[in-house]
Amino acid sequence: MKKETEENFGQGHLTDATLLEFLEKCDADLAEDYRQRGCAHCGGTLHRANYPRKPRGPATGQSVFWRHSFCCEKEGCRKRTTPASVRFLGRRVYLSFVVLLVAAMRHGLGLKRVRVLREHLQIDRRTLERWRKWWLEGFVQSAFWKQARAQFMPALCQHSLPCSLCEAFKINRRDRLLDLLKFLRPLTISALLF
Ligand SMILES: [Zn+2]
């Protein structure tokens, strides 16, 4: 029983070497949808203008990852469109699933095990506390959450976020983790995180 509970925190995902590749494909598909829709301001054709990111997380190494982004080709508009992402949370350095899962474990696992995990992922204590504070305050206060929380019945415990979200989505399965990351996508382009 204990094992099942722990799996709901999704630790397995942090050691899944293929997860990032999987999420990259999801982001590429999402970006293609945006591209096909054209510029939201003028309907013009969108050109790729991806920008490089060096996110931290398991198995990222020194690799450069690309945040999908587009620019409108129409003279006088030229607006940039950056699709929401299942990998990046605003300008945060760490991958979104790391910010989610490690903060959830901070709530659900013993301190000693959290420390081992934190050290393994090279996340300092202050960073993790900042994430936790963001989930409990910034996230809870966000316009996104104020609207989205109504869809949870029974209501989610806001004091155990993001753990309660992980449990509600049953994220031990990868497709369910993806559902949760998709659910959180509006936040990935939100100014709240900057
Ligand atoms: Zn345009």
Short mmCIF file of C-alpha atoms and ligand atoms in Angstrom, two decimals:
data_model
loop_
_atom_site.label_atom_id
_atom_site.label_comp_id
_atom_site.label_asym_id
_atom_site.label_seq_id
_atom_site.Cartn_x
_atom_site.Cartn_y
_atom_site.Cartn_z
CA MET A 1 0.00 0.00 0.00
CA LYS A 2 2.80 2.36 0.92
CA LYS A 3 4.49 1.68 -2.37
CA GLU A 4 1.39 2.59 -4.32
CA THR A 5 1.10 5.91 -2.52
CA GLU A 6 4.72 6.73 -3.21
CA GLU A 7 4.35 5.91 -6.86
CA ASN A 8 1.64 8.51 -7.06
CA PHE A 9 4.30 11.12 -6.41
CA GLY A 10 5.80 10.04 -9.69
CA GLN A 11 9.36 9.42 -8.58
CA GLY A 12 9.68 6.90 -11.38
CA HIS A 13 9.34 9.68 -13.91
CA LEU A 14 12.47 11.37 -12.59
CA THR A 15 14.56 8.37 -13.54
CA ASP A 16 12.78 7.69 -16.81
CA ALA A 17 15.38 8.44 -19.47
CA THR A 18 12.80 8.57 -22.25
CA LEU A 19 10.39 11.02 -20.59
CA LEU A 20 12.09 14.15 -21.87
CA GLU A 21 12.12 12.87 -25.42
CA PHE A 22 8.44 12.04 -25.08
CA LEU A 23 7.64 15.54 -23.79
CA GLU A 24 9.70 17.11 -26.58
CA LYS A 25 7.52 15.32 -29.12
CA CYS A 26 4.40 16.58 -27.35
CA ASP A 27 5.70 20.15 -27.47
CA ALA A 28 6.55 19.78 -31.15
CA ASP A 29 2.98 18.62 -31.89
CA LEU A 30 1.49 21.47 -29.88
CA ALA A 31 3.71 23.98 -31.65
CA GLU A 32 2.66 22.64 -35.04
CA ASP A 33 -0.99 23.26 -34.10
CA TYR A 34 -0.12 26.87 -33.30
CA ARG A 35 1.79 27.30 -36.55
CA GLN A 36 -1.11 26.03 -38.62
CA ARG A 37 -3.52 28.44 -36.98
CA GLY A 38 -1.36 31.41 -38.03
CA CYS A 39 -0.82 34.70 -36.25
CA ALA A 40 -3.45 35.34 -33.58
CA HIS A 41 -3.23 39.09 -34.21
CA CYS A 42 -3.50 39.32 -37.99
CA GLY A 43 -3.81 35.78 -39.35
CA GLY A 44 -0.43 36.08 -41.05
CA THR A 45 1.92 33.18 -41.68
CA LEU A 46 4.12 32.20 -38.77
CA HIS A 47 7.82 31.54 -39.18
CA ARG A 48 9.92 29.58 -36.76
CA ALA A 49 11.89 31.66 -34.30
CA ASN A 50 12.71 29.10 -31.63
CA TYR A 51 14.92 30.11 -28.82
CA PRO A 52 17.48 28.02 -26.97
CA ARG A 53 17.08 26.98 -23.38
CA LYS A 54 19.42 25.05 -21.13
CA PRO A 55 17.01 23.55 -18.65
CA ARG A 56 18.08 21.58 -15.62
CA GLY A 57 16.65 18.22 -14.79
CA PRO A 58 17.51 14.54 -14.94
CA ALA A 59 19.62 13.58 -17.97
CA THR A 60 19.69 17.06 -19.47
CA GLY A 61 23.48 17.44 -19.21
CA GLN A 62 24.76 20.42 -21.14
CA SER A 63 22.27 19.90 -23.94
CA VAL A 64 20.51 22.85 -25.50
CA PHE A 65 16.76 22.45 -25.84
CA TRP A 66 14.54 24.55 -28.02
CA ARG A 67 11.51 26.38 -26.85
CA HIS A 68 9.17 26.49 -29.82
CA SER A 69 8.37 30.01 -30.87
CA PHE A 70 7.18 31.80 -34.00
CA CYS A 71 7.20 35.24 -35.54
CA CYS A 72 4.51 36.64 -37.80
CA GLU A 73 5.89 37.39 -41.26
CA LYS A 74 3.51 40.25 -41.97
CA GLU A 75 5.11 43.68 -42.21
CA GLY A 76 3.73 45.93 -39.46
CA CYS A 77 2.77 42.97 -37.23
CA ARG A 78 5.79 40.70 -36.76
CA LYS A 79 4.40 39.60 -33.42
CA ARG A 80 5.98 36.70 -31.61
CA THR A 81 3.92 33.70 -30.59
CA THR A 82 5.28 31.28 -28.03
CA PRO A 83 3.10 28.21 -27.57
CA ALA A 84 2.46 26.81 -24.15
CA SER A 85 4.75 23.94 -23.27
CA VAL A 86 4.72 20.70 -21.32
CA ARG A 87 8.47 21.11 -20.63
CA PHE A 88 9.07 24.71 -19.63
CA LEU A 89 7.40 26.63 -16.84
CA GLY A 90 7.83 30.30 -17.67
CA ARG A 91 11.49 31.22 -17.36
CA ARG A 92 12.25 28.68 -14.70
CA VAL A 93 15.54 26.92 -15.23
CA TYR A 94 14.23 23.51 -14.24
CA LEU A 95 11.95 21.44 -16.41
CA SER A 96 8.31 21.75 -15.39
CA PHE A 97 7.92 18.10 -14.39
CA VAL A 98 10.86 18.53 -12.00
CA VAL A 99 9.29 21.63 -10.41
CA LEU A 100 6.08 19.67 -10.09
CA LEU A 101 7.33 16.28 -8.92
CA VAL A 102 10.04 17.38 -6.52
CA ALA A 103 7.72 19.91 -4.87
CA ALA A 104 5.07 17.18 -4.56
CA MET A 105 7.58 14.85 -2.92
CA ARG A 106 8.64 17.60 -0.57
CA HIS A 107 5.14 17.35 0.76
CA GLY A 108 4.66 13.62 0.61
CA LEU A 109 7.97 11.96 1.42
CA GLY A 110 10.27 11.95 4.42
CA LEU A 111 12.80 14.79 4.60
CA LYS A 112 15.75 12.45 4.31
CA ARG A 113 14.54 10.96 1.06
CA VAL A 114 13.73 14.37 -0.32
CA ARG A 115 17.28 15.47 0.47
CA VAL A 116 18.75 12.51 -1.40
CA LEU A 117 16.58 13.28 -4.38
CA ARG A 118 17.35 16.99 -4.22
CA GLU A 119 21.07 16.35 -4.12
CA HIS A 120 20.83 13.88 -6.95
CA LEU A 121 19.08 16.48 -9.11
CA GLN A 122 21.33 19.29 -7.81
CA ILE A 123 18.49 21.39 -6.54
CA ASP A 124 19.49 23.48 -3.57
CA ARG A 125 17.27 23.70 -0.54
CA ARG A 126 16.31 27.32 -1.14
CA THR A 127 15.21 26.61 -4.69
CA LEU A 128 12.93 23.83 -3.49
CA GLU A 129 11.49 26.05 -0.77
CA ARG A 130 10.85 28.73 -3.38
CA TRP A 131 8.96 26.24 -5.53
CA ARG A 132 6.93 25.09 -2.57
CA LYS A 133 6.07 28.66 -1.67
CA TRP A 134 5.08 29.32 -5.27
CA TRP A 135 2.73 26.31 -5.34
CA LEU A 136 1.14 27.26 -2.04
CA GLU A 137 0.87 31.02 -2.70
CA GLY A 138 1.56 32.14 -6.27
CA PHE A 139 -0.21 29.20 -7.86
CA VAL A 140 -3.16 29.27 -5.47
CA GLN A 141 -3.61 33.01 -6.09
CA SER A 142 -3.31 32.75 -9.86
CA ALA A 143 -6.28 33.55 -12.08
CA PHE A 144 -5.68 30.19 -13.74
CA TRP A 145 -6.16 28.21 -10.55
CA LYS A 146 -9.07 30.30 -9.32
CA GLN A 147 -10.93 29.25 -12.42
CA ALA A 148 -9.57 25.71 -12.81
CA ARG A 149 -10.06 24.53 -9.24
CA ALA A 150 -13.83 24.30 -9.72
CA GLN A 151 -13.40 21.21 -11.88
CA PHE A 152 -12.15 19.13 -8.97
CA MET A 153 -14.78 17.28 -7.04
CA PRO A 154 -14.20 16.89 -4.17
CA ALA A 155 -12.18 20.08 -3.91
CA LEU A 156 -8.40 19.63 -3.82
CA CYS A 157 -6.47 20.28 -0.66
CA GLN A 158 -4.68 23.55 -1.37
CA HIS A 159 -2.30 23.11 1.54
CA SER A 160 -0.79 19.99 0.03
CA LEU A 161 -0.23 21.31 -3.47
CA PRO A 162 1.15 20.16 -5.80
CA CYS A 163 0.90 16.75 -4.15
CA SER A 164 -2.90 16.83 -4.21
CA LEU A 165 -2.84 17.61 -7.93
CA CYS A 166 -0.52 14.66 -8.59
CA GLU A 167 -2.87 12.40 -6.68
CA ALA A 168 -5.95 13.71 -8.45
CA PHE A 169 -4.35 13.06 -11.84
CA LYS A 170 -2.90 9.69 -10.71
CA ILE A 171 0.36 10.59 -12.34
CA ASN A 172 2.12 7.31 -11.76
CA ARG A 173 1.18 6.62 -15.37
CA ARG A 174 3.04 8.64 -17.96
CA ASP A 175 -0.06 9.57 -19.96
CA ARG A 176 -1.63 10.88 -16.76
CA LEU A 177 1.47 12.93 -15.99
CA LEU A 178 1.17 14.37 -19.48
CA ASP A 179 -2.48 15.23 -18.79
CA LEU A 180 -1.40 17.16 -15.72
CA LEU A 181 1.38 18.99 -17.57
CA LYS A 182 -1.13 19.88 -20.27
CA PHE A 183 -3.56 21.09 -17.63
CA LEU A 184 -0.82 23.37 -16.27
CA ARG A 185 0.13 24.68 -19.70
CA PRO A 186 -1.63 28.05 -19.40
CA LEU A 187 0.86 28.80 -16.64
CA THR A 188 3.83 28.10 -18.88
CA ILE A 189 3.33 31.39 -20.69
CA SER A 190 2.10 33.31 -17.68
CA ALA A 191 3.88 36.42 -16.44
CA LEU A 192 3.17 35.21 -12.92
CA LEU A 193 6.28 33.08 -12.96
CA PHE A 194 8.76 35.73 -14.04
ZN ZN B 1 0.62 38.95 -37.37
#
